[in-house]
Every structure is written in structure tokens, then in C-alpha cells.
Amino acid sequence: MEIFENFADPSGPLSFLTRFAHVLAGVTWIGLLYFFNFVQVPAYAELSDGARSEALRKLTFRALWWFRYAALLTFLFGLLLLTLQGDGENMDVYLSGIGGTAILTGMLFGITMFLNVWGVIWRNQKIVIGNAENVANGGEANPEAPAAAKRAARASRCNTLFSITMLFFMVFAAHGAVWFDAIGGTAVYWLLVLVLWAFIEASALGLIGGIDSAFNKAAFDKHTNTIWFGFGLLAIIYFVGWELLLPA
Ligand code: HEM
């Protein structure tokens, strides 16, 4: 049976199965992210307080379990894929080459998104759902809950924005980077990518001009704008970074 032959070879079944598991977990995660952003948030804005509270406790709570564990599995299978990719001793060569530059770009956004899920979205959603639970049982409303909901919402929209560039470079690493013969100018490229990444992430966390900064309102208040900003980020990184800065 082919699937058991040369199991651990560099592009053998282990690598393939890890890739499959990585993408399966990834679609589960990003599918739920898009459900939250494009469907749930607009729908919840139209629900009554009671209906929203019940949906938060019964629906969002369950969806968030799949969401955060899918993010964890995507991350872990992604790291395993990376170790299989470089074939051990060639890791440095792989990472500084074309495919490596692409996958490191995807991973920068993917790992940030993973940290946003566990460190910002889930931490704040626990406060929001805990408050809904408490109020439903006749307890006092937690005054912290609205601010926690806003922090979770900003990080979630930031992840939606990042997801477009992240997924492009995940796929580009193995299927698009081959268009380039060689690359140079990587320091300037990384400067561009890191400045854009740091500005957007720090803004979403409220570290630049607060949680309601002009950028946050423009990029994150409406999910349609988030999609445009997402493609805008990808366009800058691809056309300026890959077409202008990187070709040797
Ligand atoms: C969380 C951090 C992540 C890490 C560390 C990571 C790592 C990797 C690595 C090392 C590869 C192999 C690249 C190559 O073939 O050269 C890869 C490919 C890929 N990843 Fe990720 N990834 C992450 C997140 C995601 C997410 C969220 C998705 C969403 C679906 C995703 C989807 C993919 C896809 C579609 C491929 C390409 C498979 C192929 O072209 O055969 N990854 N990833």
C-alpha cells in the first residue's frame, strides 16, 4: 500500500498526511472565523438582548471550542510540516530561499492569528459569555463585559484581515514561489512586511490611538471594509515586496 511506503521520506506519506491534517484543521478554524465575522456579528446586532444572550451561551460557546482547538491543531501541524519541509539539515537553506521567504510570511500572520485566538479573543470571550451566563441566572451585569467584547471583536477582525495574506503565502510557498529564479533584497522586504504587520496588530490591540482609532474604525467596524483592507495588505506585500523588492 503506497500510503505506508517510505513513510517518513521528505515528500512521503508522513509529509502528505501532515499537510492534509494542517489544511483540514485550517479550514475548520478559518471557516468559523468567517462565520463569526460575516454572519454572527451582523446577526447578533439585530437580536434582542435575551436571544443574543441565549445564542452566546448555547451557540457561540460551542463554536468557540471548535475554533480555538482547530487553531491549535493548525498551528501544531504547521510546525510539524515546517520541520519535515526543511529535511533536517537543510532548514537554513530552505528558510532563506524563495519558498522559505513565502512560508515565513504566511507563518508570521498565521502565528499572530493563533496568538490572537488564545490570548485575546478567547480570554475576552470568556468574560462576555461568563457575564451572559451570570445575568441569565439573575446575577449582576459585569461592567467589564462591553470593553471585553470590543477587544475580542477587534482581534477577530484583525485575524480576518490577516487571513487573506496568510493563506495566499501558505499556498504560494509550494505553488507560486517557483515563478521566481532567485531572490535578493530580503532585508528591505522584511522591513516592509514587519512594519505593516506591527502597525495593524498593534492598532487592533488598541496600542496605537486606542481601540477606536481612526484606522480601527476604518478597517474593522464593517466586515466588508476588513475584506478590502485584507486584499490591500496582500496587494502591497505581493506587488511591492515580491514583484519589486525581492527579485534578484
Ligand atoms: C498557525 C500557523 C501556521 C503555520 C506555522 C503553518 C505552516 C505551514 C507550512 C510549514 C506549510 C508548508 C509550506 C510549503 O509547502 O512550502 C504550510 C502550508 C499550508 N498551510 Fe499553513 N501554517 C499555519 C497556518 C495555516 C492556516 C490558518 C491555514 C488555513 C487554512 C493554513 C493553510 C495552509 C495551506 C493551504 C498550505 C499549502 C498546502 C500546499 O500547498 O500543499 N495554514 N503551512
Tab-separated table of C-alpha atoms and ligand atoms in Angstrom:
chain	number	residue	atom	x	y	z
A	1	MET	CA	0.000	0.000	0.000
A	2	GLU	CA	1.600	3.242	-1.224
A	3	ILE	CA	0.451	5.254	1.771
A	4	PHE	CA	2.637	3.145	4.083
A	5	GLU	CA	5.720	3.002	1.847
A	6	ASN	CA	8.749	5.228	2.535
A	7	PHE	CA	6.534	6.760	5.195
A	8	ALA	CA	8.933	9.385	6.574
A	9	ASP	CA	10.622	10.376	3.282
A	10	PRO	CA	10.850	14.172	2.699
A	11	SER	CA	7.852	14.220	0.369
A	12	GLY	CA	6.430	10.880	1.508
A	13	PRO	CA	3.143	9.935	3.195
A	14	LEU	CA	4.018	11.481	6.591
A	15	SER	CA	4.557	14.858	4.969
A	16	PHE	CA	1.393	14.469	2.900
A	17	LEU	CA	-0.772	13.385	5.852
A	18	THR	CA	0.577	16.236	7.989
A	19	ARG	CA	-0.248	18.665	5.174
A	20	PHE	CA	-3.757	17.213	4.891
A	21	ALA	CA	-4.322	17.448	8.674
A	22	HIS	CA	-2.935	21.004	8.665
A	23	VAL	CA	-5.295	22.178	5.921
A	24	LEU	CA	-8.283	20.277	7.431
A	25	ALA	CA	-7.747	21.971	10.806
A	26	GLY	CA	-7.068	25.271	8.987
A	27	VAL	CA	-10.386	25.285	7.086
A	28	THR	CA	-12.242	24.438	10.322
A	29	TRP	CA	-10.588	27.394	12.045
A	30	ILE	CA	-10.858	29.950	9.254
A	31	GLY	CA	-14.376	28.801	8.288
A	32	LEU	CA	-15.554	29.580	11.820
A	33	LEU	CA	-13.621	32.871	11.810
A	34	TYR	CA	-15.521	33.922	8.674
A	35	PHE	CA	-18.814	32.694	10.153
A	36	PHE	CA	-18.234	34.855	13.243
A	37	ASN	CA	-17.257	37.927	11.233
A	38	PHE	CA	-19.568	37.794	8.236
A	39	VAL	CA	-22.656	36.117	9.743
A	40	GLN	CA	-22.746	36.101	13.535
A	41	VAL	CA	-21.729	39.690	14.322
A	42	PRO	CA	-24.265	41.307	11.926
A	43	ALA	CA	-26.972	38.830	13.043
A	44	TYR	CA	-26.337	39.428	16.774
A	45	ALA	CA	-26.703	43.189	16.219
A	46	GLU	CA	-30.315	42.503	15.177
A	47	LEU	CA	-31.204	40.064	18.013
A	48	SER	CA	-32.972	41.067	21.236
A	49	ASP	CA	-30.834	41.046	24.435
A	50	GLY	CA	-32.411	37.788	25.619
A	51	ALA	CA	-31.994	35.991	22.294
A	52	ARG	CA	-28.380	37.201	21.970
A	53	SER	CA	-27.573	36.044	25.490
A	54	GLU	CA	-29.005	32.589	24.822
A	55	ALA	CA	-27.222	32.310	21.464
A	56	LEU	CA	-23.936	33.384	23.082
A	57	ARG	CA	-24.210	30.676	25.736
A	58	LYS	CA	-25.513	27.887	23.503
A	59	LEU	CA	-24.101	28.636	20.041
A	60	THR	CA	-21.024	30.873	20.286
A	61	PHE	CA	-19.723	28.914	23.261
A	62	ARG	CA	-19.749	25.675	21.225
A	63	ALA	CA	-18.399	27.309	18.080
A	64	LEU	CA	-15.525	28.813	20.074
A	65	TRP	CA	-14.462	25.358	21.294
A	66	TRP	CA	-14.029	24.123	17.705
A	67	PHE	CA	-12.494	27.459	16.748
A	68	ARG	CA	-9.714	27.522	19.321
A	69	TYR	CA	-8.796	23.822	19.154
A	70	ALA	CA	-8.796	23.937	15.343
A	71	ALA	CA	-6.411	26.914	15.633
A	72	LEU	CA	-4.181	24.912	17.991
A	73	LEU	CA	-4.097	21.874	15.681
A	74	THR	CA	-3.437	24.042	12.610
A	75	PHE	CA	-0.510	25.614	14.422
A	76	LEU	CA	0.940	22.303	15.658
A	77	PHE	CA	0.575	20.523	12.288
A	78	GLY	CA	2.036	23.643	10.641
A	79	LEU	CA	5.142	23.448	12.839
A	80	LEU	CA	5.479	19.717	12.105
A	81	LEU	CA	5.151	20.457	8.394
A	82	LEU	CA	7.916	23.017	8.687
A	83	THR	CA	10.297	20.531	10.305
A	84	LEU	CA	9.503	17.970	7.568
A	85	GLN	CA	9.855	20.621	4.876
A	86	GLY	CA	13.448	21.619	5.510
A	87	ASP	CA	14.560	17.971	5.546
A	88	GLY	CA	16.541	18.420	8.759
A	89	GLU	CA	19.947	19.860	7.981
A	90	ASN	CA	18.697	21.927	5.011
A	91	MET	CA	16.378	24.043	7.144
A	92	ASP	CA	18.530	27.210	6.965
A	93	VAL	CA	18.842	26.887	3.203
A	94	TYR	CA	15.091	26.305	2.884
A	95	LEU	CA	14.093	29.268	5.079
A	96	SER	CA	16.362	31.780	3.342
A	97	GLY	CA	15.215	30.668	-0.143
A	98	ILE	CA	12.130	31.617	-2.107
A	99	GLY	CA	9.752	29.009	-0.645
A	100	GLY	CA	11.040	29.753	2.865
A	101	THR	CA	10.510	33.500	2.466
A	102	ALA	CA	6.940	32.817	1.341
A	103	ILE	CA	6.165	30.376	4.147
A	104	LEU	CA	7.752	32.627	6.788
A	105	THR	CA	5.492	35.432	5.548
A	106	GLY	CA	2.444	33.164	5.858
A	107	MET	CA	3.603	31.910	9.248
A	108	LEU	CA	4.153	35.426	10.615
A	109	PHE	CA	0.478	36.162	10.023
A	110	GLY	CA	-0.707	32.618	10.921
A	111	ILE	CA	1.136	32.511	14.261
A	112	THR	CA	-0.056	36.028	15.140
A	113	MET	CA	-3.609	34.905	14.378
A	114	PHE	CA	-3.156	31.823	16.575
A	115	LEU	CA	-1.902	34.002	19.458
A	116	ASN	CA	-4.832	36.391	18.933
A	117	VAL	CA	-7.258	33.447	19.205
A	118	TRP	CA	-5.966	32.160	22.534
A	119	GLY	CA	-4.524	35.344	24.056
A	120	VAL	CA	-7.109	37.961	23.071
A	121	ILE	CA	-10.306	36.524	21.549
A	122	TRP	CA	-10.836	33.584	23.914
A	123	ARG	CA	-9.643	35.440	27.019
A	124	ASN	CA	-12.165	38.238	26.370
A	125	GLN	CA	-14.984	35.983	25.132
A	126	LYS	CA	-14.772	34.088	28.446
A	127	ILE	CA	-15.652	37.368	30.200
A	128	VAL	CA	-18.510	38.081	27.753
A	129	ILE	CA	-20.014	34.583	27.941
A	130	GLY	CA	-19.468	34.361	31.715
A	131	ASN	CA	-21.375	37.642	32.060
A	132	ALA	CA	-24.254	36.399	29.860
A	133	GLU	CA	-24.396	33.230	31.998
A	134	ASN	CA	-24.398	35.232	35.211
A	135	VAL	CA	-27.093	37.688	34.079
A	136	ALA	CA	-29.267	34.793	32.825
A	137	ASN	CA	-29.043	33.293	36.323
A	138	GLY	CA	-30.233	36.563	37.886
A	139	GLY	CA	-26.783	37.972	38.753
A	140	GLU	CA	-25.355	41.481	38.304
A	141	ALA	CA	-24.034	42.536	34.880
A	142	ASN	CA	-20.224	42.751	34.719
A	143	PRO	CA	-19.271	46.361	33.759
A	144	GLU	CA	-16.100	44.976	32.098
A	145	ALA	CA	-18.080	42.902	29.559
A	146	PRO	CA	-18.696	45.542	26.819
A	147	ALA	CA	-14.983	46.503	26.709
A	148	ALA	CA	-14.005	42.815	26.612
A	149	ALA	CA	-16.428	42.254	23.721
A	150	LYS	CA	-14.837	45.152	21.833
A	151	ARG	CA	-11.289	43.814	22.366
A	152	ALA	CA	-12.344	40.356	21.133
A	153	ALA	CA	-14.111	41.883	18.123
A	154	ARG	CA	-11.078	43.950	17.106
A	155	ALA	CA	-8.733	40.934	17.300
A	156	SER	CA	-11.221	38.817	15.368
A	157	ARG	CA	-11.464	41.414	12.572
A	158	CYS	CA	-7.655	41.727	12.597
A	159	ASN	CA	-7.433	37.952	12.066
A	160	THR	CA	-9.906	38.201	9.190
A	161	LEU	CA	-7.758	40.929	7.608
A	162	PHE	CA	-4.558	38.883	8.093
A	163	SER	CA	-6.137	35.619	6.882
A	164	ILE	CA	-6.087	36.708	3.221
A	165	THR	CA	-2.333	37.368	3.142
A	166	MET	CA	-1.681	34.347	5.396
A	167	LEU	CA	-3.485	31.880	3.124
A	168	PHE	CA	-2.021	33.362	-0.056
A	169	PHE	CA	1.532	32.761	1.188
A	170	MET	CA	0.755	29.312	2.643
A	171	VAL	CA	-0.242	28.160	-0.843
A	172	PHE	CA	2.291	30.359	-2.655
A	173	ALA	CA	5.193	28.706	-0.803
A	174	ALA	CA	4.837	25.447	-2.732
A	175	HIS	CA	2.953	26.551	-5.847
A	176	GLY	CA	3.866	30.175	-6.700
A	177	ALA	CA	7.395	30.802	-5.442
A	178	VAL	CA	8.650	28.580	-8.303
A	179	TRP	CA	7.993	31.527	-10.669
A	180	PHE	CA	10.999	33.301	-9.160
A	181	ASP	CA	14.508	32.247	-10.183
A	182	ALA	CA	16.231	33.819	-7.194
A	183	ILE	CA	15.570	36.488	-4.620
A	184	GLY	CA	17.585	39.322	-3.080
A	185	GLY	CA	16.659	42.437	-1.091
A	186	THR	CA	15.149	40.324	1.659
A	187	ALA	CA	16.083	42.804	4.430
A	188	VAL	CA	14.031	45.595	2.816
A	189	TYR	CA	11.225	43.123	2.132
A	190	TRP	CA	11.083	42.058	5.778
A	191	LEU	CA	11.169	45.677	6.906
A	192	LEU	CA	8.096	46.386	4.770
A	193	VAL	CA	6.249	43.264	5.980
A	194	LEU	CA	7.112	43.759	9.647
A	195	VAL	CA	6.101	47.444	9.676
A	196	LEU	CA	2.701	46.643	8.114
A	197	TRP	CA	2.169	43.624	10.394
A	198	ALA	CA	3.178	45.502	13.579
A	199	PHE	CA	1.052	48.550	12.755
A	200	ILE	CA	-2.115	46.526	12.075
A	201	GLU	CA	-1.701	44.171	15.063
A	202	ALA	CA	-0.795	46.975	17.496
A	203	SER	CA	-3.766	49.020	16.251
A	204	ALA	CA	-6.153	46.089	16.743
A	205	LEU	CA	-4.862	45.655	20.304
A	206	GLY	CA	-5.596	49.352	20.948
A	207	LEU	CA	-1.902	50.239	21.354
A	208	ILE	CA	-1.902	52.949	18.658
A	209	GLY	CA	-4.500	55.653	19.294
A	210	GLY	CA	-6.786	53.373	21.351
A	211	ILE	CA	-9.314	50.689	20.492
A	212	ASP	CA	-11.398	53.206	18.466
A	213	SER	CA	-8.521	54.758	16.494
A	214	ALA	CA	-9.289	56.114	13.017
A	215	PHE	CA	-7.547	53.079	11.471
A	216	ASN	CA	-9.507	50.599	13.596
A	217	LYS	CA	-12.814	52.219	12.717
A	218	ALA	CA	-11.984	52.267	9.019
A	219	ALA	CA	-10.603	48.722	8.855
A	220	PHE	CA	-12.615	46.837	11.458
A	221	ASP	CA	-16.052	48.402	12.078
A	222	LYS	CA	-17.577	46.941	8.900
A	223	HIS	CA	-16.638	43.426	7.800
A	224	THR	CA	-16.763	44.461	4.136
A	225	ASN	CA	-14.045	47.053	4.834
A	226	THR	CA	-11.984	44.390	6.611
A	227	ILE	CA	-12.043	42.283	3.441
A	228	TRP	CA	-10.884	45.259	1.336
A	229	PHE	CA	-8.088	46.061	3.778
A	230	GLY	CA	-7.120	42.374	3.727
A	231	PHE	CA	-6.716	42.395	-0.051
A	232	GLY	CA	-4.964	45.786	0.202
A	233	LEU	CA	-2.364	44.318	2.579
A	234	LEU	CA	-1.832	41.363	0.257
A	235	ALA	CA	-1.509	43.675	-2.772
A	236	ILE	CA	1.185	45.782	-1.070
A	237	ILE	CA	3.155	42.743	0.114
A	238	TYR	CA	2.894	40.954	-3.220
A	239	PHE	CA	3.320	43.802	-5.738
A	240	VAL	CA	5.795	45.934	-3.765
A	241	GLY	CA	7.502	43.099	-1.880
A	242	TRP	CA	7.538	40.210	-4.342
A	243	GLU	CA	7.441	41.974	-7.703
A	244	LEU	CA	9.661	44.998	-6.883
A	245	LEU	CA	11.876	44.317	-3.880
A	246	LEU	CA	12.622	40.590	-3.901
A	247	PRO	CA	13.622	39.604	-7.476
A	248	ALA	CA	17.435	39.310	-7.586
B	1	HEM	C1	-0.813	28.883	12.570
B	1	HEM	C2	0.340	28.895	11.997
B	1	HEM	C3	0.684	28.158	10.729
B	1	HEM	C4	1.887	27.571	10.475
B	1	HEM	C5	3.096	27.522	11.409
B	1	HEM	C6	1.807	26.992	9.143
B	1	HEM	C7	2.829	26.306	8.489
B	1	HEM	C8	2.765	25.800	7.208
B	1	HEM	C9	3.856	25.167	6.487
B	1	HEM	C10	5.273	24.957	7.031
B	1	HEM	C11	3.409	24.827	5.264
B	1	HEM	C12	4.200	24.137	4.148
B	1	HEM	C13	4.643	25.138	3.125
B	1	HEM	C14	5.275	24.544	1.898
B	1	HEM	O1	4.718	23.618	1.318
B	1	HEM	O2	6.346	25.025	1.500
B	1	HEM	C15	2.020	25.240	5.181
B	1	HEM	C16	1.228	25.059	4.080
B	1	HEM	C17	-0.108	25.360	4.034
B	1	HEM	N1	-0.862	25.893	5.048
B	1	HEM	FE1	-0.151	26.568	6.819
B	1	HEM	N2	0.547	27.221	8.650
B	1	HEM	C18	-0.179	27.924	9.578
B	1	HEM	C19	-1.497	28.336	9.447
B	1	HEM	C20	-2.345	27.991	8.408
B	1	HEM	C21	-3.763	28.290	8.354
B	1	HEM	C22	-4.565	29.047	9.395
B	1	HEM	C23	-4.230	27.791	7.195
B	1	HEM	C24	-5.679	27.881	6.756
B	1	HEM	C25	-6.291	27.049	6.005
B	1	HEM	C26	-3.130	27.165	6.505
B	1	HEM	C27	-3.200	26.535	5.279
B	1	HEM	C28	-2.158	26.034	4.583
B	1	HEM	C29	-2.228	25.571	3.200
B	1	HEM	C30	-3.487	25.536	2.314
B	1	HEM	C31	-0.941	25.160	2.866
B	1	HEM	C32	-0.464	24.714	1.496
B	1	HEM	C33	-0.558	23.267	1.270
B	1	HEM	C34	0.032	23.009	-0.113
B	1	HEM	O3	0.278	23.941	-0.871
B	1	HEM	O4	0.229	21.859	-0.429
B	1	HEM	N3	-2.007	27.298	7.282
B	1	HEM	N4	1.653	25.817	6.378
